[in-house]
PDB file of C-alpha atoms in Angstrom:
ATOM      1  CA  MET O   1     101.745 134.269  38.657  1.00  0.00           C
ATOM      2  CA  LYS O   2     101.443 137.752  40.225  1.00  0.00           C
ATOM      3  CA  LYS O   3      98.536 138.731  37.928  1.00  0.00           C
ATOM      4  CA  GLU O   4      96.718 135.501  38.760  1.00  0.00           C
ATOM      5  CA  ILE O   5      97.090 136.149  42.488  1.00  0.00           C
ATOM      6  CA  ILE O   6      95.737 139.692  42.029  1.00  0.00           C
ATOM      7  CA  ARG O   7      92.744 138.314  40.075  1.00  0.00           C
ATOM      8  CA  ARG O   8      92.045 135.830  42.886  1.00  0.00           C
ATOM      9  CA  ILE O   9      92.260 138.576  45.509  1.00  0.00           C
ATOM     10  CA  ILE O  10      89.820 140.742  43.549  1.00  0.00           C
ATOM     11  CA  LYS O  11      87.415 137.825  43.200  1.00  0.00           C
ATOM     12  CA  LEU O  12      87.581 137.130  46.961  1.00  0.00           C
ATOM     13  CA  VAL O  13      86.919 140.791  47.795  1.00  0.00           C
ATOM     14  CA  ILE O  14      83.957 140.862  45.395  1.00  0.00           C
ATOM     15  CA  ASN O  15      82.607 137.696  47.017  1.00  0.00           C
ATOM     16  CA  ALA O  16      83.099 139.222  50.475  1.00  0.00           C
ATOM     17  CA  GLN O  17      81.166 142.336  49.395  1.00  0.00           C
ATOM     18  CA  GLU O  18      78.319 140.201  48.044  1.00  0.00           C
ATOM     19  CA  LEU O  19      78.122 138.387  51.396  1.00  0.00           C
ATOM     20  CA  ALA O  20      78.275 141.677  53.307  1.00  0.00           C
ATOM     21  CA  LEU O  21      75.338 143.069  51.326  1.00  0.00           C
ATOM     22  CA  LYS O  22      73.245 140.080  52.425  1.00  0.00           C
ATOM     23  CA  ILE O  23      73.569 141.239  56.041  1.00  0.00           C
ATOM     24  CA  GLY O  24      73.174 144.947  55.329  1.00  0.00           C
ATOM     25  CA  ILE O  25      76.805 146.025  55.148  1.00  0.00           C
ATOM     26  CA  PRO O  26      77.019 148.413  52.180  1.00  0.00           C
ATOM     27  CA  ASN O  27      80.832 148.719  52.000  1.00  0.00           C
ATOM     28  CA  ILE O  28      83.100 145.924  53.226  1.00  0.00           C
ATOM     29  CA  LEU O  29      86.107 148.186  52.552  1.00  0.00           C
ATOM     30  CA  GLN O  30      84.914 150.919  54.926  1.00  0.00           C
ATOM     31  CA  PRO O  31      88.033 151.846  56.920  1.00  0.00           C
ATOM     32  CA  GLY O  32      88.410 149.711  60.027  1.00  0.00           C
ATOM     33  CA  LEU O  33      85.363 147.549  59.357  1.00  0.00           C
ATOM     34  CA  VAL O  34      87.141 144.242  58.751  1.00  0.00           C
ATOM     35  CA  LYS O  35      89.156 144.642  61.950  1.00  0.00           C
ATOM     36  CA  GLU O  36      85.961 145.503  63.833  1.00  0.00           C
ATOM     37  CA  MET O  37      84.408 142.329  62.419  1.00  0.00           C
ATOM     38  CA  ILE O  38      87.395 140.306  63.647  1.00  0.00           C
ATOM     39  CA  MET O  39      87.220 141.914  67.094  1.00  0.00           C
ATOM     40  CA  ALA O  40      83.458 141.365  67.394  1.00  0.00           C
ATOM     41  CA  GLU O  41      83.829 137.712  66.404  1.00  0.00           C
ATOM     42  CA  THR O  42      86.701 137.226  68.876  1.00  0.00           C
ATOM     43  CA  LEU O  43      84.838 138.882  71.762  1.00  0.00           C
ATOM     44  CA  GLY O  44      81.439 137.314  71.005  1.00  0.00           C
ATOM     45  CA  HIS O  45      79.821 140.684  70.279  1.00  0.00           C
ATOM     46  CA  GLU O  46      77.330 141.701  67.592  1.00  0.00           C
ATOM     47  CA  LEU O  47      78.888 144.019  64.987  1.00  0.00           C
ATOM     48  CA  ILE O  48      77.303 147.436  64.421  1.00  0.00           C
ATOM     49  CA  HIS O  49      78.418 148.527  60.968  1.00  0.00           C
ATOM     50  CA  SER O  50      76.942 152.028  60.995  1.00  0.00           C
ATOM     51  CA  LYS O  51      79.575 154.784  61.126  1.00  0.00           C
ATOM     52  CA  ARG O  52      77.331 156.875  63.419  1.00  0.00           C
ATOM     53  CA  ASP O  53      77.059 154.373  66.281  1.00  0.00           C
ATOM     54  CA  ALA O  54      79.253 152.267  68.540  1.00  0.00           C
ATOM     55  CA  ASP O  55      81.214 149.451  66.894  1.00  0.00           C
ATOM     56  CA  ALA O  56      79.437 146.524  68.530  1.00  0.00           C
ATOM     57  CA  CYS O  57      76.810 145.523  71.066  1.00  0.00           C
ATOM     58  CA  ASP O  58      75.885 142.659  73.328  1.00  0.00           C
ATOM     59  CA  PRO O  59      74.219 139.951  71.194  1.00  0.00           C
ATOM     60  CA  ASN O  60      71.441 139.555  73.800  1.00  0.00           C
ATOM     61  CA  ASP O  61      70.940 143.257  74.591  1.00  0.00           C
ATOM     62  CA  PRO O  62      71.596 145.790  71.795  1.00  0.00           C
ATOM     63  CA  SER O  63      71.440 148.650  74.306  1.00  0.00           C
ATOM     64  CA  ILE O  64      74.807 147.476  75.734  1.00  0.00           C
ATOM     65  CA  LYS O  65      77.394 148.982  73.400  1.00  0.00           C
ATOM     66  CA  TYR O  66      81.116 148.657  72.899  1.00  0.00           C
ATOM     67  CA  GLU O  67      83.715 150.814  71.182  1.00  0.00           C
ATOM     68  CA  TYR O  68      86.723 149.281  69.447  1.00  0.00           C
ATOM     69  CA  LEU O  69      90.127 150.837  68.931  1.00  0.00           C
ATOM     70  CA  SER O  70      92.907 149.042  67.142  1.00  0.00           C
ATOM     71  CA  CYS O  71      96.462 149.424  65.968  1.00  0.00           C
ATOM     72  CA  TYR O  72      99.480 147.427  64.930  1.00  0.00           C
ATOM     73  CA  GLU O  73     102.186 146.465  67.407  1.00  0.00           C
ATOM     74  CA  GLY O  74     104.005 149.634  68.433  1.00  0.00           C
ATOM     75  CA  GLY O  75     101.146 151.922  67.367  1.00  0.00           C
ATOM     76  CA  SER O  76      98.236 153.520  69.154  1.00  0.00           C
ATOM     77  CA  GLY O  77      94.482 153.091  68.877  1.00  0.00           C
ATOM     78  CA  GLN O  78      92.829 156.412  68.041  1.00  0.00           C
ATOM     79  CA  LEU O  79      89.579 158.245  68.464  1.00  0.00           C
ATOM     80  CA  ASP O  80      89.413 160.580  65.475  1.00  0.00           C
ATOM     81  CA  ARG O  81      87.965 164.088  65.374  1.00  0.00           C
ATOM     82  CA  MET O  82      87.508 164.697  69.077  1.00  0.00           C
ATOM     83  CA  PHE O  83      86.577 168.293  69.893  1.00  0.00           C
ATOM     84  CA  LYS O  84      88.468 170.243  72.530  1.00  0.00           C
ATOM     85  CA  GLU O  85      86.082 173.174  72.083  1.00  0.00           C
ATOM     86  CA  PRO O  86      83.450 174.545  72.033  1.00  0.00           C
ATOM     87  CA  GLN O  87      82.206 172.807  75.196  1.00  0.00           C
ATOM     88  CA  GLU O  88      79.004 171.535  73.539  1.00  0.00           C
ATOM     89  CA  GLU O  89      81.023 169.769  70.816  1.00  0.00           C
ATOM     90  CA  ARG O  90      83.457 168.442  73.416  1.00  0.00           C
ATOM     91  CA  GLU O  91      80.568 166.854  75.332  1.00  0.00           C
ATOM     92  CA  LYS O  92      79.281 165.252  72.113  1.00  0.00           C
ATOM     93  CA  SER O  93      82.768 163.887  71.444  1.00  0.00           C
ATOM     94  CA  LEU O  94      83.011 162.438  74.949  1.00  0.00           C
ATOM     95  CA  ASP O  95      79.557 160.867  74.523  1.00  0.00           C
ATOM     96  CA  ARG O  96      81.213 158.628  71.899  1.00  0.00           C
ATOM     97  CA  ILE O  97      83.011 157.086  74.880  1.00  0.00           C
ATOM     98  CA  TRP O  98      80.306 157.365  77.580  1.00  0.00           C
ATOM     99  CA  ARG O  99      77.669 155.549  75.468  1.00  0.00           C
ATOM    100  CA  ASN O 100      79.678 152.323  75.837  1.00  0.00           C
ATOM    101  CA  LYS O 101      79.768 149.743  78.601  1.00  0.00           C
ATOM    102  CA  LYS O 102      83.393 148.954  77.738  1.00  0.00           C
ATOM    103  CA  ILE O 103      86.107 150.064  75.330  1.00  0.00           C
ATOM    104  CA  TYR O 104      88.387 147.491  73.718  1.00  0.00           C
ATOM    105  CA  ILE O 105      91.847 148.154  72.327  1.00  0.00           C
ATOM    106  CA  ALA O 106      93.133 145.425  70.009  1.00  0.00           C
ATOM    107  CA  ILE O 107      96.773 145.151  69.050  1.00  0.00           C
ATOM    108  CA  PHE O 108      97.133 143.446  65.674  1.00  0.00           C
ATOM    109  CA  GLN O 109     100.341 141.719  64.590  1.00  0.00           C
ATOM    110  CA  LYS O 110     102.557 143.731  62.256  1.00  0.00           C
ATOM    111  CA  SER O 111     103.638 140.581  60.427  1.00  0.00           C
ATOM    112  CA  ASN O 112     100.065 139.327  59.990  1.00  0.00           C
ATOM    113  CA  PRO O 113      97.777 142.401  60.044  1.00  0.00           C
ATOM    114  CA  LEU O 114      94.472 140.533  60.488  1.00  0.00           C
ATOM    115  CA  LYS O 115      95.693 138.457  63.454  1.00  0.00           C
ATOM    116  CA  ILE O 116      95.079 139.843  66.918  1.00  0.00           C
ATOM    117  CA  LYS O 117      98.000 139.744  69.346  1.00  0.00           C
ATOM    118  CA  VAL O 118      96.048 140.949  72.400  1.00  0.00           C
ATOM    119  CA  ILE O 119      92.846 142.789  73.347  1.00  0.00           C
ATOM    120  CA  TYR O 120      92.586 145.074  76.379  1.00  0.00           C
ATOM    121  CA  GLU O 121      89.299 146.035  78.053  1.00  0.00           C
ATOM    122  CA  ILE O 122      89.101 149.627  79.291  1.00  0.00           C
ATOM    123  CA  GLU O 123      86.465 151.276  81.480  1.00  0.00           C
ATOM    124  CA  PRO O 124      84.845 154.312  79.801  1.00  0.00           C
ATOM    125  CA  LYS O 125      85.620 156.586  82.783  1.00  0.00           C
ATOM    126  CA  VAL O 126      89.322 155.711  82.461  1.00  0.00           C
ATOM    127  CA  LEU O 127      89.338 156.431  78.712  1.00  0.00           C
ATOM    128  CA  VAL O 128      87.441 159.705  79.232  1.00  0.00           C
ATOM    129  CA  LYS O 129      90.001 160.860  81.797  1.00  0.00           C
ATOM    130  CA  GLU O 130      92.889 160.248  79.374  1.00  0.00           C
ATOM    131  CA  THR O 131      90.943 161.741  76.455  1.00  0.00           C
ATOM    132  CA  GLU O 132      90.280 164.926  78.432  1.00  0.00           C
ATOM    133  CA  ARG O 133      93.941 165.114  79.448  1.00  0.00           C
ATOM    134  CA  GLN O 134      95.010 164.895  75.797  1.00  0.00           C
ATOM    135  CA  LEU O 135      92.366 167.367  74.627  1.00  0.00           C
ATOM    136  CA  ASP O 136      93.355 169.870  77.323  1.00  0.00           C
ATOM    137  CA  ARG O 137      96.975 169.695  76.134  1.00  0.00           C
ATOM    138  CA  SER O 138      96.138 169.984  72.437  1.00  0.00           C
ATOM    139  CA  ARG O 139      96.655 173.250  70.568  1.00  0.00           C
ATOM    140  CA  ASN O 140      93.875 172.315  68.132  1.00  0.00           C
ATOM    141  CA  ALA O 141      90.109 172.597  68.502  1.00  0.00           C
ATOM    142  CA  ILE O 142      89.734 169.171  66.846  1.00  0.00           C
ATOM    143  CA  SER O 143      92.240 166.399  67.598  1.00  0.00           C
ATOM    144  CA  HIS O 144      92.888 162.713  67.319  1.00  0.00           C
ATOM    145  CA  VAL O 145      93.548 161.137  70.709  1.00  0.00           C
ATOM    146  CA  GLY O 146      95.700 158.023  70.929  1.00  0.00           C
ATOM    147  CA  PHE O 147      96.093 155.141  73.348  1.00  0.00           C
ATOM    148  CA  SER O 148      99.261 153.043  73.165  1.00  0.00           C
ATOM    149  CA  GLU O 149      99.607 149.441  74.228  1.00  0.00           C
ATOM    150  CA  ASN O 150     101.675 150.574  77.223  1.00  0.00           C
ATOM    151  CA  TRP O 151      98.802 152.856  78.242  1.00  0.00           C
ATOM    152  CA  ALA O 152      96.353 149.926  77.836  1.00  0.00           C
ATOM    153  CA  ILE O 153      98.593 147.661  79.941  1.00  0.00           C
ATOM    154  CA  ASP O 154      98.584 150.261  82.741  1.00  0.00           C
ATOM    155  CA  ASN O 155      94.882 151.158  82.497  1.00  0.00           C
ATOM    156  CA  GLY O 156      93.030 148.070  81.304  1.00  0.00           C
ATOM    157  CA  ARG O 157      92.945 144.321  81.548  1.00  0.00           C
ATOM    158  CA  VAL O 158      93.745 141.627  79.016  1.00  0.00           C
ATOM    159  CA  VAL O 159      90.612 139.837  77.791  1.00  0.00           C
ATOM    160  CA  TYR O 160      92.176 137.993  74.838  1.00  0.00           C
ATOM    161  CA  LYS O 161      95.684 136.893  73.979  1.00  0.00           C
ATOM    162  CA  SER O 162      96.711 134.831  70.960  1.00  0.00           C
TER     163      SER O 162
END
């Protein structure tokens, strides 16, 4: 029975990759992509699957961009590889936040990791302030900065709840 289930899973993933290729997504297993797809669908946004851009945009105006962060219950959404210094690199890192109209932090259920519990909407200026605070406190030139659900509750607003 276990081997049959594994075969079925593999077949479903292969089918998902074939579908993804039809819309220009080269790797359905790219880290975070499936959760970004779920968030975009939930929020009515258009997915941007490129790793070098925002995560989604407004379906009627691609110049309006959104960044997605996600975690499981009890975790924290992260922005990876944010530069504390040199200043030029720090500004480029912060541009990853400033380029967006809104930032969304999704909390996924631990017991069902593809089911969203809640999504918080955060203003870029609020996320930048916290990012700079964390970068200033970091001992490293390059850091991951994290945003917990408690931080999102205090600094954002709920836009979706399951």
